[in-house]
Structure formats: structure tokens, C-alpha cells
Short mmCIF file of C-alpha atoms in Angstrom, two decimals:
data_model
loop_
_atom_site.label_atom_id
_atom_site.label_comp_id
_atom_site.label_asym_id
_atom_site.label_seq_id
_atom_site.Cartn_x
_atom_site.Cartn_y
_atom_site.Cartn_z
CA MET A 1 0.24 -0.39 0.74
CA LYS A 2 2.92 2.11 0.72
CA PHE A 3 5.17 1.51 -2.91
CA LEU A 4 0.79 2.27 -4.00
CA PHE A 5 0.51 5.50 -2.06
CA LYS A 6 4.72 6.75 -3.11
CA PHE A 7 3.40 6.34 -6.95
CA LEU A 8 0.24 8.48 -6.23
CA GLU A 9 2.52 11.32 -5.01
CA PRO A 10 2.11 14.14 -7.12
CA ASN A 11 5.18 14.78 -8.09
CA LYS A 12 5.72 11.01 -9.85
CA ILE A 13 2.50 10.65 -11.33
CA PHE A 14 3.18 14.09 -13.53
CA LEU A 15 5.43 12.42 -15.06
CA ILE A 16 3.69 10.40 -16.69
CA THR A 17 0.26 12.24 -16.82
CA SER A 18 2.19 15.09 -18.73
CA LYS A 19 3.21 12.36 -21.75
CA ALA A 20 0.09 10.27 -21.91
CA PRO A 21 -2.47 12.60 -22.88
CA LYS A 22 -1.80 12.97 -26.22
CA TYR A 23 -1.27 8.44 -26.83
CA VAL A 24 -4.46 8.58 -25.43
CA MET A 25 -5.68 10.55 -27.97
CA ALA A 26 -3.60 8.92 -31.14
CA LEU A 27 -5.36 5.51 -29.45
CA PHE A 28 -8.68 7.00 -29.40
CA ILE A 29 -9.07 9.03 -32.68
CA ILE A 30 -8.64 5.03 -34.02
CA VAL A 31 -10.68 3.16 -31.70
CA ILE A 32 -13.37 5.72 -32.67
CA SER A 33 -12.47 4.78 -36.35
CA ILE A 34 -13.15 1.91 -36.51
CA GLY A 35 -16.36 2.00 -33.88
CA LEU A 36 -18.82 5.31 -36.34
CA LEU A 37 -17.53 2.42 -38.61
CA GLU A 38 -18.99 -0.51 -37.18
CA ALA A 39 -21.98 1.43 -35.66
CA LEU A 40 -23.45 3.21 -38.55
CA ILE A 41 -22.53 0.72 -41.83
CA PHE A 42 -21.39 -3.09 -41.45
CA SER A 43 -23.68 -3.71 -37.97
CA PRO A 44 -27.06 -4.70 -39.02
CA GLU A 45 -30.74 -3.10 -38.49
CA ASP A 46 -32.70 -4.47 -36.02
CA TYR A 47 -35.90 -6.51 -36.87
CA LYS A 48 -38.16 -3.90 -34.83
CA GLN A 49 -36.90 -1.00 -34.12
CA SER A 50 -34.44 -1.06 -37.58
CA HIS A 51 -31.96 2.18 -38.23
CA SER A 52 -32.58 3.15 -35.11
CA VAL A 53 -31.37 0.45 -33.61
CA ARG A 54 -27.33 2.31 -34.21
CA ILE A 55 -28.85 4.99 -31.61
CA MET A 56 -27.61 2.29 -29.29
CA TYR A 57 -24.02 2.07 -30.14
CA VAL A 58 -23.49 6.11 -28.41
CA HIS A 59 -26.30 5.90 -25.92
CA VAL A 60 -25.43 2.61 -24.23
CA PRO A 61 -21.38 3.41 -23.30
CA SER A 62 -22.39 6.36 -22.50
CA ALA A 63 -25.14 5.64 -19.46
CA TRP A 64 -22.01 3.38 -18.86
CA ILE A 65 -19.56 5.13 -18.95
CA THR A 66 -21.77 7.31 -16.69
CA LEU A 67 -22.38 5.11 -13.97
CA GLY A 68 -18.88 4.14 -13.76
CA ILE A 69 -17.13 7.52 -13.38
CA PHE A 70 -19.54 7.83 -10.33
CA THR A 71 -18.19 5.08 -8.82
CA SER A 72 -15.35 5.33 -9.21
CA MET A 73 -15.26 9.16 -7.66
CA THR A 74 -17.83 7.72 -4.58
CA ILE A 75 -14.43 5.11 -3.63
CA LEU A 76 -11.50 7.54 -4.27
CA SER A 77 -13.25 10.02 -2.52
CA LEU A 78 -14.22 7.35 0.77
CA SER A 79 -10.35 6.18 0.27
CA GLY A 80 -9.02 9.78 0.11
CA TYR A 81 -10.51 9.62 3.67
CA ILE A 82 -8.92 7.44 5.21
CA PHE A 83 -5.83 6.95 3.40
CA LYS A 84 -5.78 10.84 4.35
CA ASN A 85 -4.25 11.03 0.83
CA LYS A 86 -5.93 14.77 -0.60
CA ASN A 87 -4.76 13.39 -4.79
CA PHE A 88 -7.45 10.96 -3.96
CA PHE A 89 -10.26 14.09 -3.66
CA LEU A 90 -8.06 14.92 -6.93
CA ILE A 91 -8.87 12.18 -9.25
CA ALA A 92 -11.58 12.48 -8.66
CA LYS A 93 -12.66 15.48 -9.32
CA SER A 94 -10.88 14.53 -12.50
CA PHE A 95 -13.00 11.86 -13.61
CA ALA A 96 -16.13 14.57 -12.91
CA PRO A 97 -16.28 16.86 -15.88
CA SER A 98 -16.69 13.49 -18.43
CA GLY A 99 -19.26 11.40 -15.83
CA LEU A 100 -21.55 14.72 -16.16
CA VAL A 101 -20.75 15.50 -20.00
CA PHE A 102 -21.44 11.28 -21.35
CA ASN A 103 -24.53 11.57 -18.37
CA ILE A 104 -26.42 14.50 -20.78
CA VAL A 105 -25.39 13.14 -23.74
CA ALA A 106 -27.18 9.51 -22.31
CA LEU A 107 -30.34 11.57 -21.39
CA VAL A 108 -30.35 12.87 -25.24
CA THR A 109 -29.37 10.06 -26.82
CA GLY A 110 -31.98 8.51 -24.66
CA SER A 111 -34.52 11.29 -25.38
CA ILE A 112 -33.79 10.74 -29.42
CA TRP A 113 -34.59 7.04 -29.22
CA GLY A 114 -37.25 7.45 -27.07
CA LYS A 115 -39.10 9.42 -29.97
CA PRO A 116 -38.84 6.54 -33.24
CA THR A 117 -39.12 4.26 -30.50
CA TRP A 118 -42.11 5.40 -28.08
CA GLY A 119 -43.49 7.80 -29.82
CA THR A 120 -42.25 11.03 -27.48
CA TRP A 121 -39.59 12.09 -26.27
CA TRP A 122 -39.15 11.71 -22.58
CA ALA A 123 -41.20 10.86 -19.65
CA TRP A 124 -40.40 10.21 -15.82
CA ASP A 125 -39.86 6.34 -16.15
CA ALA A 126 -38.10 4.86 -13.16
CA ARG A 127 -34.55 5.25 -15.14
CA ILE A 128 -34.74 7.56 -17.17
CA THR A 129 -35.56 9.91 -14.06
CA SER A 130 -33.36 7.86 -11.72
CA MET A 131 -30.44 9.12 -14.18
CA LEU A 132 -31.80 12.84 -14.30
CA ILE A 133 -30.96 12.45 -10.94
CA LEU A 134 -27.70 11.16 -10.96
CA ALA A 135 -26.96 14.10 -13.38
CA LEU A 136 -28.30 16.02 -10.68
CA PHE A 137 -25.48 14.24 -8.31
CA TYR A 138 -22.55 15.20 -11.26
CA PHE A 139 -23.53 18.96 -11.16
CA MET A 140 -23.63 19.80 -7.56
CA TYR A 141 -20.85 18.30 -6.94
CA LEU A 142 -18.80 20.35 -9.14
CA VAL A 143 -21.25 23.34 -7.96
CA ALA A 144 -19.50 22.01 -4.31
CA TRP A 145 -15.39 22.10 -6.00
CA ARG A 146 -16.23 26.05 -7.18
CA ILE A 147 -18.37 27.33 -4.44
CA TYR A 148 -16.66 26.24 -1.22
CA GLU A 149 -13.01 28.30 -0.13
CA ASN A 150 -12.72 26.22 2.13
CA LYS A 151 -10.06 23.08 1.06
CA ASP A 152 -11.21 20.85 4.48
CA TYR A 153 -15.46 21.97 3.77
CA VAL A 154 -15.19 21.15 0.63
CA LEU A 155 -13.28 17.50 0.37
CA LYS A 156 -16.90 16.66 3.41
CA ILE A 157 -18.99 17.88 1.01
CA THR A 158 -17.75 15.85 -3.13
CA THR A 159 -17.30 13.10 -0.19
CA ILE A 160 -20.80 13.93 0.86
CA ILE A 161 -22.77 14.23 -2.72
CA THR A 162 -20.47 10.13 -4.00
CA LEU A 163 -21.73 9.24 -1.01
CA ILE A 164 -25.51 10.17 -0.91
CA GLY A 165 -25.71 10.03 -4.83
CA ILE A 166 -23.82 6.05 -5.04
CA ILE A 167 -27.50 5.45 -4.30
CA ASN A 168 -29.17 6.32 -6.48
CA VAL A 169 -27.06 3.49 -9.11
CA PRO A 170 -28.19 0.21 -7.80
CA ILE A 171 -31.39 2.52 -7.71
CA ILE A 172 -30.01 3.71 -11.91
CA LYS A 173 -29.57 -0.35 -12.57
CA TYR A 174 -32.67 -2.12 -11.26
CA SER A 175 -34.67 0.72 -12.24
CA VAL A 176 -35.73 -1.88 -15.46
CA GLU A 177 -36.46 -4.48 -13.32
CA TRP A 178 -38.23 -2.86 -9.76
CA TRP A 179 -40.76 -1.21 -11.75
CA ASN A 180 -43.09 -0.93 -14.75
CA THR A 181 -40.67 0.98 -17.04
CA LEU A 182 -41.18 2.05 -20.76
CA HIS A 183 -37.03 1.36 -20.98
CA GLN A 184 -36.72 -2.16 -21.95
CA PRO A 185 -34.48 -4.22 -19.43
CA ALA A 186 -31.03 -4.74 -19.99
CA SER A 187 -29.81 -7.26 -23.62
CA ILE A 188 -26.26 -7.20 -21.08
CA ASN A 189 -25.36 -9.91 -19.30
CA VAL A 190 -22.44 -9.81 -17.47
CA LEU A 191 -23.64 -13.17 -15.00
CA SER A 192 -25.97 -14.59 -17.63
CA LYS A 193 -26.70 -15.11 -21.03
CA SER A 194 -26.58 -11.41 -22.57
CA SER A 195 -30.10 -11.17 -25.76
CA ILE A 196 -27.86 -8.97 -28.03
CA HIS A 197 -26.37 -10.34 -30.99
CA SER A 198 -22.98 -10.88 -31.65
CA SER A 199 -22.46 -8.51 -34.45
CA MET A 200 -24.13 -5.77 -32.66
CA LEU A 201 -22.59 -6.26 -29.00
CA PHE A 202 -19.10 -6.02 -31.55
CA PRO A 203 -20.06 -2.14 -32.53
CA LEU A 204 -20.93 -2.01 -28.75
CA LEU A 205 -17.83 -2.70 -26.70
CA ILE A 206 -15.86 -0.54 -29.91
CA MET A 207 -17.14 2.08 -29.15
CA THR A 208 -17.36 1.51 -25.19
CA ALA A 209 -13.58 0.99 -25.75
CA ALA A 210 -13.29 4.78 -26.83
CA PHE A 211 -15.29 6.64 -24.67
CA ALA A 212 -13.50 4.99 -22.17
CA LEU A 213 -10.75 6.31 -23.72
CA PHE A 214 -12.09 9.91 -23.45
CA SER A 215 -13.28 10.28 -20.72
CA LEU A 216 -9.33 8.48 -19.67
CA LEU A 217 -8.06 11.90 -22.34
CA ILE A 218 -10.57 14.21 -20.55
CA PHE A 219 -9.33 12.96 -16.88
CA LEU A 220 -5.35 13.45 -17.90
CA MET A 221 -6.35 17.26 -19.20
CA LYS A 222 -8.29 17.78 -16.31
CA TYR A 223 -5.54 16.14 -13.76
CA ASN A 224 -2.47 18.04 -15.64
CA THR A 225 -4.52 21.66 -15.09
CA GLU A 226 -5.49 21.70 -11.40
CA LEU A 227 -1.73 20.57 -10.21
CA ILE A 228 -0.73 22.90 -12.24
CA LYS A 229 -3.07 25.34 -10.42
CA ILE A 230 -1.74 23.51 -6.44
CA LYS A 231 2.00 24.52 -8.58
CA ASN A 232 0.83 27.97 -9.08
CA LYS A 233 -0.69 28.95 -5.96
CA GLY A 234 2.73 26.99 -4.43
CA LEU A 235 4.81 29.88 -6.75
CA ASP A 236 2.32 32.21 -4.29
CA ARG A 237 3.64 30.82 -1.16
CA LEU A 238 7.52 31.34 -2.02
CA MET B 1 -26.84 3.98 -51.29
CA ILE B 2 -25.58 7.40 -50.30
CA SER B 3 -28.96 8.48 -49.63
CA GLU B 4 -30.28 5.64 -48.78
CA PHE B 5 -27.81 5.55 -45.56
CA ILE B 6 -28.04 9.66 -44.84
CA TYR B 7 -31.68 8.74 -44.76
CA MET B 8 -31.73 5.71 -42.84
CA ASN B 9 -35.03 3.39 -43.72
CA GLY B 10 -36.76 7.17 -42.13
CA TYR B 11 -35.06 6.64 -39.08
CA GLY B 12 -31.64 9.98 -40.26
CA LEU B 13 -32.73 13.14 -38.89
CA TYR B 14 -32.55 11.04 -34.79
CA VAL B 15 -29.48 8.86 -35.43
CA TRP B 16 -27.28 11.11 -36.80
CA SER B 17 -28.51 13.40 -34.63
CA ALA B 18 -28.41 11.65 -31.75
CA PHE B 19 -24.32 11.14 -33.36
CA ALA B 20 -24.05 15.38 -34.05
CA PHE B 21 -24.95 14.97 -30.23
CA THR B 22 -22.08 13.17 -29.04
CA LEU B 23 -19.62 14.37 -30.97
CA ILE B 24 -20.08 18.66 -30.10
CA SER B 25 -20.83 16.94 -26.58
CA PHE B 26 -16.78 16.10 -27.52
CA THR B 27 -15.72 18.40 -28.88
CA SER B 28 -16.80 21.27 -26.19
CA LEU B 29 -15.33 19.40 -23.95
CA TYR B 30 -12.23 18.21 -24.84
CA PHE B 31 -11.98 22.17 -25.78
CA VAL B 32 -13.01 23.83 -22.18
CA THR B 33 -10.23 21.68 -20.79
CA LYS B 34 -7.98 21.61 -22.97
CA ILE B 35 -8.25 26.01 -22.64
CA HIS B 36 -7.79 25.54 -19.45
CA TYR B 37 -5.23 23.43 -19.23
CA VAL B 38 -3.08 26.48 -21.58
CA LYS B 39 -4.36 28.62 -19.48
CA GLU B 40 -2.79 28.30 -16.31
CA LYS B 41 -0.35 26.58 -17.74
CA LYS B 42 0.73 31.03 -18.86
CA LYS B 43 0.21 31.82 -15.72
CA PHE B 44 2.61 28.76 -13.63
CA GLU B 45 5.42 29.94 -17.11
CA SER B 46 4.11 33.68 -16.60
CA LYS B 47 4.34 33.56 -12.20
CA PHE B 48 7.57 31.71 -12.60
CA GLY B 49 9.58 33.91 -14.76
CA ALA B 50 8.10 36.81 -12.27
CA LEU B 51 10.85 35.30 -10.01
CA ASP B 52 13.62 36.51 -8.13
CA PHE B 53 17.16 33.92 -8.75
CA LYS B 54 16.47 31.87 -5.79
CA LYS B 55 13.05 31.37 -5.56
CA ALA B 56 13.55 30.47 -9.33
CA GLU B 57 16.13 28.12 -7.91
CA VAL B 58 12.95 26.73 -5.37
CA ALA B 59 11.18 26.00 -7.45
CA ARG B 60 13.50 24.13 -10.21
CA SER B 61 14.72 22.13 -7.71
CA GLN B 62 10.86 20.30 -7.78
CA ILE B 63 10.45 17.71 -10.24
CA ILE B 64 6.59 18.89 -11.02
CA ASN B 65 7.60 22.16 -11.79
CA ARG B 66 10.77 20.76 -14.21
CA GLU B 67 8.00 19.05 -15.82
CA ILE B 68 5.97 21.76 -16.12
CA LEU B 69 7.53 24.05 -17.92
CA SER B 70 9.76 21.65 -20.66
CA ARG B 71 5.37 21.36 -21.80
CA THR B 72 4.32 23.32 -24.97
CA ASN B 73 0.77 22.45 -25.46
CA ASN B 74 1.64 19.46 -26.13
CA ILE B 75 -2.99 17.89 -24.82
#
């Protein structure tokens, strides 16, 4: 554990994070190009939904990643308190902007998909509403970092926001099973057989990889910015 | 062939607008993040430039400061 914390020291980590974005960017461009070709050209249309099913290739990865980022932010914030390491909070903070953008993309593309599928842009159903609530938690988290000057207070407030917000994550996941919703149940299951055909699963996984790379890219850029901001304050104190 | 690809059995407007929204969101997020990075880096460089010799030496002794100074806007 001590070795890990030593590795996580900003001085050491910056040597990697400052060089990594250009490589991540290059990889992202390659993967997203393959993903777009698969999603828009090579993958088949659905027998029921026809070509509108292609919206799935941007909607589902965005939803997965926003949930993953919020869960990571909660774990990081909690770890920051347990191990008394402020770098964990900084990493959590750097993940938040891409988490919010992925959440908005999931909501908007879901709404666009809803019109031809359900005949409506929006419904106050359990899955959609709980996703909207998650966006509000992201928003509150980012606003808290902006408005509170006291460092210890902002760490406490943002951790509380993530701890309350994480309750919503399993609600989002199981909302389609617990309630009658317009939203369809999950087609991909880790523990049981998925109901999606491999010709659609492959592009979906490629797009998920591309979106994950994009969130990593934004995280690295944001984390570097935060470290430079801290160093700026350090220069003022000299 | 191309018009079929764009029209997508009448679902083209929905599919293309979903992909376009995603692309615009990603591009905006990338540029906003990059602008913040460049702004902070410029601030650091100007503050560092204003330090006297002794303070600059102290600041340069930190690996991270040397790394920031060695990097141009290469994100």
C-alpha cells in the first residue's frame, strides 16, 4: 500500500500524466474510427427498431461510463478520507466533468431514441428519472468545488454528495426490474447469457472502449490542470 | 446508396442527430478542458518568470515544476 501511495504522489504521477494525453488521444482516434464504421455501416439494422437501433452505440456506452465514473468518484473520495490522501480527491474531481458530459449524452441520445421507439421524447419513468437525478448529483459535486473556499469543507461536502449519490446507482441499474418502465431491460448481462447478437455486441464494445479512452483523455488533461493550479499557488507562497 | 445511408429508412434524422450531439459534446468538453489547461500553464510560466533568481532555483528543484516548464502546449 505504501508503494502505491508513493507512486500516487503528484510529483511522480505528473511525469506520466503529462506525457500520456497525446498517446491516449491517438488511440482514441483509431478506436472511435473503427467504432463509427462498425456502428454506422457494418452492424445490421434491428428487425423491430430498424436503423434507429444505431443510437444504442452512443447511448449505452455513455450510460455505462457515467455510472462507472460516479462509482469511481465515490470510492476515491471515501479512500481519500480513509487513507488521508488528498490526491484521491483530486483524481475524483478530475473525473467529474467527463462523467457529467457522458450523463448528458446518455439522457439526450436516450430522448432522441425514445421518439421513434416509444413515440415520446421524455417520460418520467424510473430509469430516465434516476439518470436525471445522477446528473444533478454530478452538477452538485462540480458546483461544490467551485463555491466553497475552505479546502477541508469542500472535501467533506463533495464526499457526502458522492455517498448520497451512489445510492442512486443500483436504483438506476435495477429500475427496469423493480418498476414497470418504458425503458427495456438490460440486453447485456455479465453473469447470464446476453440477448444481444454478436454482430451488435462487437460495435457496442468498440464504442465503449472509445468512450472510455475519451474519458481517460479528459481526466488526464483535467488532472494536469489541477496539479498546475496547485503549483501556481505554491509559487505564490515562495 | 448514399441517400439510403443518410435516410436510414426514415430514422436518419434521429440517428444522425444522436451521433452529432455526442460529437459536439465531446469536442466542446475537449476544447474547454484544453483552454483551462493552457490558461493555467501560462499563468505558471508568467509567475515563474517573475521570480527572482533564488526563488526560481527553489521552484526549479521540484520535479513537477521542471516538468511543467519543459512541456509546451502538447496535449
